[in-house]
Tab-separated table of C-alpha atoms in Angstrom:
chain	number	residue	atom	x	y	z
A	439	VAL	CA	-11.663	-48.724	-10.667
A	440	ALA	CA	-14.388	-49.823	-13.068
A	441	GLY	CA	-12.458	-50.740	-16.121
A	442	GLY	CA	-14.617	-53.387	-17.704
A	443	SER	CA	-12.405	-56.308	-16.757
A	444	VAL	CA	-14.698	-58.485	-14.665
A	445	GLY	CA	-18.422	-58.897	-14.084
A	446	GLY	CA	-19.928	-57.775	-10.829
A	447	MET	CA	-18.949	-54.136	-10.946
A	448	ALA	CA	-20.059	-51.019	-12.763
A	449	VAL	CA	-18.381	-50.367	-16.099
A	450	TYR	CA	-17.971	-46.874	-17.546
A	451	ARG	CA	-16.629	-45.807	-20.919
A	452	ASN	CA	-15.446	-42.367	-19.845
A	453	PRO	CA	-15.501	-39.950	-16.868
A	454	PHE	CA	-18.648	-38.158	-18.082
A	455	GLU	CA	-20.639	-41.395	-18.289
A	456	ALA	CA	-19.370	-42.398	-14.846
A	457	PHE	CA	-20.425	-39.021	-13.438
A	458	MET	CA	-23.948	-39.206	-14.905
A	459	ARG	CA	-24.587	-42.829	-13.934
A	460	ILE	CA	-23.369	-42.316	-10.372
A	461	LEU	CA	-25.740	-39.366	-10.067
A	462	GLN	CA	-28.631	-41.426	-11.454
A	463	THR	CA	-28.045	-44.593	-9.455
A	464	GLU	CA	-26.500	-43.361	-6.218
A	465	GLY	CA	-27.337	-39.680	-5.954
A	466	VAL	CA	-25.238	-36.568	-5.423
A	467	GLY	CA	-23.962	-37.800	-2.064
A	468	ALA	CA	-22.053	-40.620	-3.753
A	469	LEU	CA	-19.750	-38.061	-5.379
A	470	TYR	CA	-18.609	-37.039	-1.901
A	471	LYS	CA	-17.998	-40.440	-0.340
A	472	GLY	CA	-14.870	-40.281	1.761
A	473	VAL	CA	-14.899	-36.486	1.955
A	474	GLY	CA	-14.515	-36.692	5.737
A	475	ALA	CA	-11.201	-38.488	5.387
A	476	VAL	CA	-10.050	-35.899	2.847
A	477	VAL	CA	-11.022	-32.944	5.050
A	478	VAL	CA	-9.140	-34.357	8.032
A	479	ALA	CA	-6.022	-35.595	6.252
A	480	ALA	CA	-5.481	-33.228	3.308
A	481	ALA	CA	-4.083	-30.220	5.190
A	482	PRO	CA	-1.505	-32.092	7.323
A	483	ALA	CA	-0.530	-34.212	4.330
A	484	GLN	CA	0.050	-31.114	2.195
A	485	GLY	CA	2.069	-29.524	4.993
A	486	LEU	CA	4.275	-32.607	5.336
A	487	TYR	CA	4.610	-32.665	1.555
A	488	PHE	CA	5.964	-29.138	1.127
A	489	MET	CA	8.081	-29.357	4.280
A	490	SER	CA	9.729	-32.526	3.000
A	491	TYR	CA	10.321	-30.935	-0.399
A	492	GLU	CA	12.104	-27.908	1.041
A	493	LEU	CA	14.101	-29.938	3.583
A	494	CYS	CA	15.319	-32.275	0.864
A	495	ARG	CA	16.252	-29.397	-1.473
A	496	ASP	CA	18.175	-27.714	1.335
A	497	ALA	CA	19.980	-30.966	2.128
A	498	ILE	CA	20.886	-31.437	-1.541
A	499	GLY	CA	22.173	-27.859	-1.647
A	500	ALA	CA	24.218	-28.361	1.517
A	501	PHE	CA	25.939	-31.473	0.178
A	502	GLY	CA	26.014	-30.806	-3.566
A	503	GLY	CA	25.966	-27.030	-3.869
A	504	GLU	CA	23.391	-24.666	-5.320
A	505	GLY	CA	23.906	-26.062	-8.819
A	506	MET	CA	22.831	-29.535	-7.714
A	507	ARG	CA	19.934	-28.068	-5.726
A	508	GLN	CA	18.581	-26.331	-8.812
A	509	SER	CA	19.305	-29.212	-11.208
A	510	ALA	CA	16.627	-31.448	-12.709
A	511	ALA	CA	18.024	-34.458	-10.837
A	512	GLY	CA	18.025	-32.604	-7.524
A	513	THR	CA	14.493	-31.349	-8.076
A	514	PHE	CA	13.273	-34.835	-9.024
A	515	VAL	CA	14.745	-36.351	-5.844
A	516	ALA	CA	13.218	-33.591	-3.699
A	517	GLY	CA	9.824	-34.108	-5.324
A	518	ALA	CA	9.968	-37.843	-4.664
A	519	PHE	CA	11.016	-37.187	-1.059
A	520	ALA	CA	8.072	-34.806	-0.658
A	521	GLN	CA	5.768	-37.686	-1.520
A	522	LEU	CA	7.291	-39.889	1.190
A	523	GLY	CA	6.559	-37.205	3.774
A	524	GLY	CA	3.003	-36.537	2.630
A	525	SER	CA	2.191	-40.252	2.436
A	526	VAL	CA	2.145	-40.534	6.212
A	527	ALA	CA	-1.330	-38.956	5.987
A	528	TRP	CA	-2.206	-39.477	2.324
A	529	VAL	CA	-2.128	-43.281	2.215
A	530	PRO	CA	-4.627	-43.836	5.058
A	531	MET	CA	-6.815	-41.130	3.523
A	532	ASP	CA	-6.742	-42.898	0.161
A	533	VAL	CA	-7.551	-46.313	1.634
A	534	VAL	CA	-10.578	-45.029	3.575
A	535	LYS	CA	-11.830	-42.871	0.698
A	536	GLU	CA	-11.492	-45.570	-1.956
A	537	ARG	CA	-13.128	-48.271	0.185
A	538	LEU	CA	-16.152	-45.990	0.546
A	539	GLN	CA	-16.200	-45.003	-3.121
A	540	VAL	CA	-16.405	-48.563	-4.468
A	541	GLU	CA	-19.432	-49.490	-2.348
A	542	GLY	CA	-21.943	-48.420	-4.980
A	543	GLN	CA	-19.895	-49.752	-7.871
A	544	MET	CA	-19.745	-53.450	-7.001
A	545	THR	CA	-20.778	-56.138	-4.561
A	546	VAL	CA	-18.641	-55.730	-1.443
A	547	LYS	CA	-18.066	-57.923	1.616
A	548	GLU	CA	-19.145	-55.158	4.000
A	549	THR	CA	-20.269	-51.560	3.840
A	550	TYR	CA	-19.221	-48.580	5.949
A	551	GLY	CA	-21.440	-45.780	7.133
A	552	GLY	CA	-18.854	-43.058	6.643
A	553	SER	CA	-15.191	-42.149	6.944
A	554	LEU	CA	-14.974	-42.580	10.717
A	555	GLN	CA	-16.746	-45.947	10.646
A	556	ALA	CA	-14.517	-47.109	7.801
A	557	LEU	CA	-11.417	-46.048	9.706
A	558	GLN	CA	-12.520	-47.889	12.839
A	559	ARG	CA	-13.541	-51.044	10.955
A	560	ILE	CA	-10.308	-51.224	8.951
A	561	ILE	CA	-8.197	-50.873	12.106
A	562	LYS	CA	-10.334	-53.465	13.920
A	563	THR	CA	-10.290	-56.096	11.155
A	564	GLU	CA	-6.934	-55.448	9.466
A	565	GLY	CA	-4.904	-53.570	12.058
A	566	VAL	CA	-3.200	-50.221	11.616
A	567	LEU	CA	-1.216	-51.651	8.716
A	568	GLY	CA	-4.525	-52.052	6.875
A	569	LEU	CA	-4.515	-48.274	6.509
A	570	TYR	CA	-1.225	-48.560	4.637
A	571	ARG	CA	-2.352	-51.247	2.201
A	572	ALA	CA	-0.466	-50.971	-1.092
A	573	TYR	CA	1.873	-48.438	0.561
A	574	TRP	CA	4.846	-49.266	-1.656
A	575	ILE	CA	2.896	-49.255	-4.887
A	576	HIS	CA	1.534	-45.910	-3.661
A	577	GLN	CA	5.125	-44.673	-3.528
A	578	LEU	CA	5.920	-46.239	-6.911
A	579	THR	CA	2.972	-44.260	-8.255
A	580	TRP	CA	3.336	-40.923	-6.553
A	581	ALA	CA	7.080	-40.587	-5.921
A	582	PRO	CA	7.842	-40.607	-9.689
A	583	PHE	CA	4.797	-38.410	-10.276
A	584	ASN	CA	5.958	-35.783	-7.804
A	585	GLY	CA	9.563	-36.017	-8.953
A	586	LEU	CA	8.438	-35.448	-12.539
A	587	TYR	CA	5.918	-32.805	-11.479
A	588	PHE	CA	8.419	-30.636	-9.633
A	589	THR	CA	11.055	-31.090	-12.349
A	590	LEU	CA	8.580	-29.846	-14.965
A	591	TYR	CA	7.179	-27.160	-12.676
A	592	GLU	CA	10.570	-25.635	-11.856
A	593	SER	CA	11.549	-25.752	-15.550
A	594	PHE	CA	8.298	-24.112	-16.633
A	595	LYS	CA	8.626	-21.512	-13.873
A	596	THR	CA	12.153	-20.600	-14.999
A	597	PHE	CA	10.948	-20.352	-18.604
A	598	ALA	CA	8.013	-18.140	-17.575
A	599	LYS	CA	10.193	-15.772	-15.566
A	600	GLU	CA	12.817	-15.478	-18.286
A	601	ASN	CA	10.225	-14.775	-20.976
A	602	ASP	CA	7.660	-12.793	-18.937
A	603	PHE	CA	5.154	-15.502	-19.790
A	604	TYR	CA	2.026	-14.678	-17.768
A	605	PRO	CA	-0.184	-15.618	-15.976
A	606	MET	CA	2.254	-17.371	-13.668
A	607	THR	CA	-0.182	-20.144	-12.668
A	608	TRP	CA	-0.003	-22.161	-15.890
A	609	GLU	CA	3.223	-23.941	-14.887
A	610	GLY	CA	1.551	-25.986	-12.149
A	611	THR	CA	-1.367	-26.943	-14.385
A	612	ALA	CA	0.825	-27.994	-17.320
A	613	ALA	CA	3.182	-29.984	-15.097
A	614	GLY	CA	0.214	-31.726	-13.442
A	615	VAL	CA	-1.364	-32.735	-16.762
A	616	ILE	CA	1.846	-34.270	-18.116
A	617	ALA	CA	2.940	-36.005	-14.902
A	618	GLY	CA	-0.594	-37.274	-14.206
A	619	ALA	CA	-0.988	-38.870	-17.631
A	620	VAL	CA	2.459	-40.490	-17.609
A	621	THR	CA	1.979	-42.114	-14.185
A	622	ASN	CA	-1.667	-43.204	-14.639
A	623	PRO	CA	-0.848	-46.949	-15.085
A	624	ALA	CA	0.878	-47.116	-11.704
A	625	ASP	CA	-1.998	-45.216	-10.067
A	626	LEU	CA	-4.546	-47.631	-11.523
A	627	VAL	CA	-2.657	-50.648	-10.164
A	628	LYS	CA	-2.313	-48.952	-6.780
A	629	THR	CA	-6.051	-48.221	-6.600
A	630	ARG	CA	-7.058	-51.763	-7.579
A	631	LEU	CA	-4.811	-53.192	-4.864
A	632	GLN	CA	-6.099	-50.786	-2.218
A	633	VAL	CA	-9.732	-51.787	-2.794
A	634	ALA	CA	-9.041	-55.497	-3.406
A	635	ARG	CA	-10.227	-56.500	0.059
A	636	ALA	CA	-13.667	-55.093	-0.742
A	637	ASN	CA	-14.280	-57.934	-3.213
A	638	PRO	CA	-11.404	-60.425	-3.654
A	639	GLY	CA	-13.448	-62.305	-6.252
A	640	VAL	CA	-13.428	-59.315	-8.584
A	641	PHE	CA	-9.968	-58.003	-7.706
A	642	ASP	CA	-8.174	-61.365	-7.613
A	643	TYR	CA	-4.642	-59.986	-7.503
A	644	ASP	CA	-1.740	-61.580	-5.652
A	645	ASN	CA	0.662	-58.651	-5.870
A	646	THR	CA	1.580	-55.581	-7.891
A	647	VAL	CA	3.003	-57.449	-10.890
A	648	ASP	CA	0.087	-59.905	-10.954
A	649	CYS	CA	-2.345	-56.988	-10.893
A	650	ALA	CA	-0.665	-55.201	-13.809
A	651	VAL	CA	-0.443	-58.401	-15.867
A	652	LYS	CA	-4.117	-59.274	-15.320
A	653	ILE	CA	-5.263	-55.765	-16.232
A	654	VAL	CA	-3.363	-55.911	-19.519
A	655	ARG	CA	-4.555	-59.466	-20.242
A	656	ARG	CA	-8.220	-58.719	-19.524
A	657	GLU	CA	-8.541	-55.098	-20.627
A	658	GLY	CA	-5.631	-54.530	-22.980
A	659	VAL	CA	-2.750	-52.105	-22.607
A	660	MET	CA	-5.096	-49.128	-22.778
A	661	GLY	CA	-6.818	-50.513	-19.694
A	662	LEU	CA	-3.873	-49.116	-17.752
A	663	PHE	CA	-5.046	-45.649	-18.783
A	664	ASP	CA	-8.613	-46.034	-17.535
A	665	GLY	CA	-9.609	-42.847	-15.764
A	666	VAL	CA	-6.677	-40.802	-17.056
A	667	GLY	CA	-8.998	-37.957	-18.032
A	668	ALA	CA	-10.579	-37.780	-14.589
A	669	ARG	CA	-7.161	-38.103	-12.940
A	670	VAL	CA	-5.754	-35.174	-14.880
A	671	LEU	CA	-8.884	-33.059	-14.322
A	672	VAL	CA	-8.530	-33.550	-10.557
A	673	ILE	CA	-4.744	-33.390	-10.172
A	674	ALA	CA	-3.866	-30.452	-12.420
A	675	PRO	CA	-6.065	-27.734	-10.852
A	676	ARG	CA	-5.480	-29.049	-7.323
A	677	LEU	CA	-1.717	-28.867	-7.661
A	678	ALA	CA	-1.854	-25.541	-9.484
A	679	LEU	CA	-3.849	-24.077	-6.577
A	680	ALA	CA	-1.720	-25.748	-3.886
A	681	VAL	CA	1.626	-24.771	-5.376
A	682	SER	CA	0.513	-21.225	-6.221
A	683	SER	CA	-0.739	-20.754	-2.653
A	684	TYR	CA	2.478	-22.228	-1.287
A	685	GLU	CA	4.648	-19.943	-3.423
A	686	TYR	CA	2.611	-16.910	-2.338
A	687	LEU	CA	2.838	-17.808	1.361
A	688	LYS	CA	6.555	-18.564	1.064
A	689	ASP	CA	7.216	-15.153	-0.487
A	690	TRP	CA	4.972	-13.434	2.049
A	691	MET	CA	6.713	-15.088	5.004
A	692	ALA	CA	10.229	-14.563	3.667
A	693	PRO	CA	12.291	-12.068	5.707
A	694	ALA	CA	12.551	-8.622	4.210
A	695	PRO	CA	15.909	-7.859	2.561
A	696	ALA	CA	18.347	-6.064	4.835
A	697	PRO	CA	18.533	-2.297	4.161
A	698	ARG	CA	21.691	-1.137	2.405
C-alpha cells in the first residue's frame, strides 16, 4: 500500500526495495504477518472457489448446452462466480492480514498482536461486517480477475492439448500473469480501502471512486500499478499450483470409464 502518495508511511520504489527494507527495519517475521489468517482461511476458501466454479459451469451447461458451457463467456461467468464463493473466507482473511501488514509501514491507531487478536478486535470494534470491509470492491477486483483468468486458462489448455505443448503447467502461470497485471488498479484501490481504518489521516478516502481519483491525482496514473510486479509474482505460481493440483485430483477422483 506504500505508493508514495502521502507522508507518514513507508515508500518503496519496487518490490525488491520493499523486501530489503522490511527485512532491515522489521525483521524476517514481518514478512509473515497475517500468516495465521492465511493458514486457517486459505484451504476452505480454495475449496469454495473450485466448487463454485464447477457448479456454475454445470448450471450453464444445463441451461445453455455444452457449447455455452465451454464458451469464453460461459467460462468468464463461472470464474467470476467462483470468486463469489471463495470470498466468504477470502475477504475476512484479507482484512485481517492487511491490517497486520501495514503496522510497520505507517503510524496506526492501534496495533494487533497477531491474527487471532486482530480478528477479535475487529469484531469487537467494527462488528462482523468489519471483516467484510470493501467487500464489493473486492468483488470488482477479483471477479473480473477470475473470469479473465479462467477464460485464458481454458483457452491456453485447449491450445496446449491440441498442439502437444508441454509442460502442461504453463497455462495457469501465463493466465495468472496477464489477469493479475490487468486487474492491478482495482486491487490497489481495494487494498487501500481495506486498511483505511488503520490511519484515516493517510488513507482519507470516502468511497471507491474517491480513492481511485485521489490515487491518480497524487501519484499519477501509474500509481494504480504500484505493486504489480509483486502481485504477479505471488498470484501466478499460486494459481498454477492450485489449478494443477485441482486438475490432478479431479482426474484422479473421476469414475473409471465403463468397460465395453
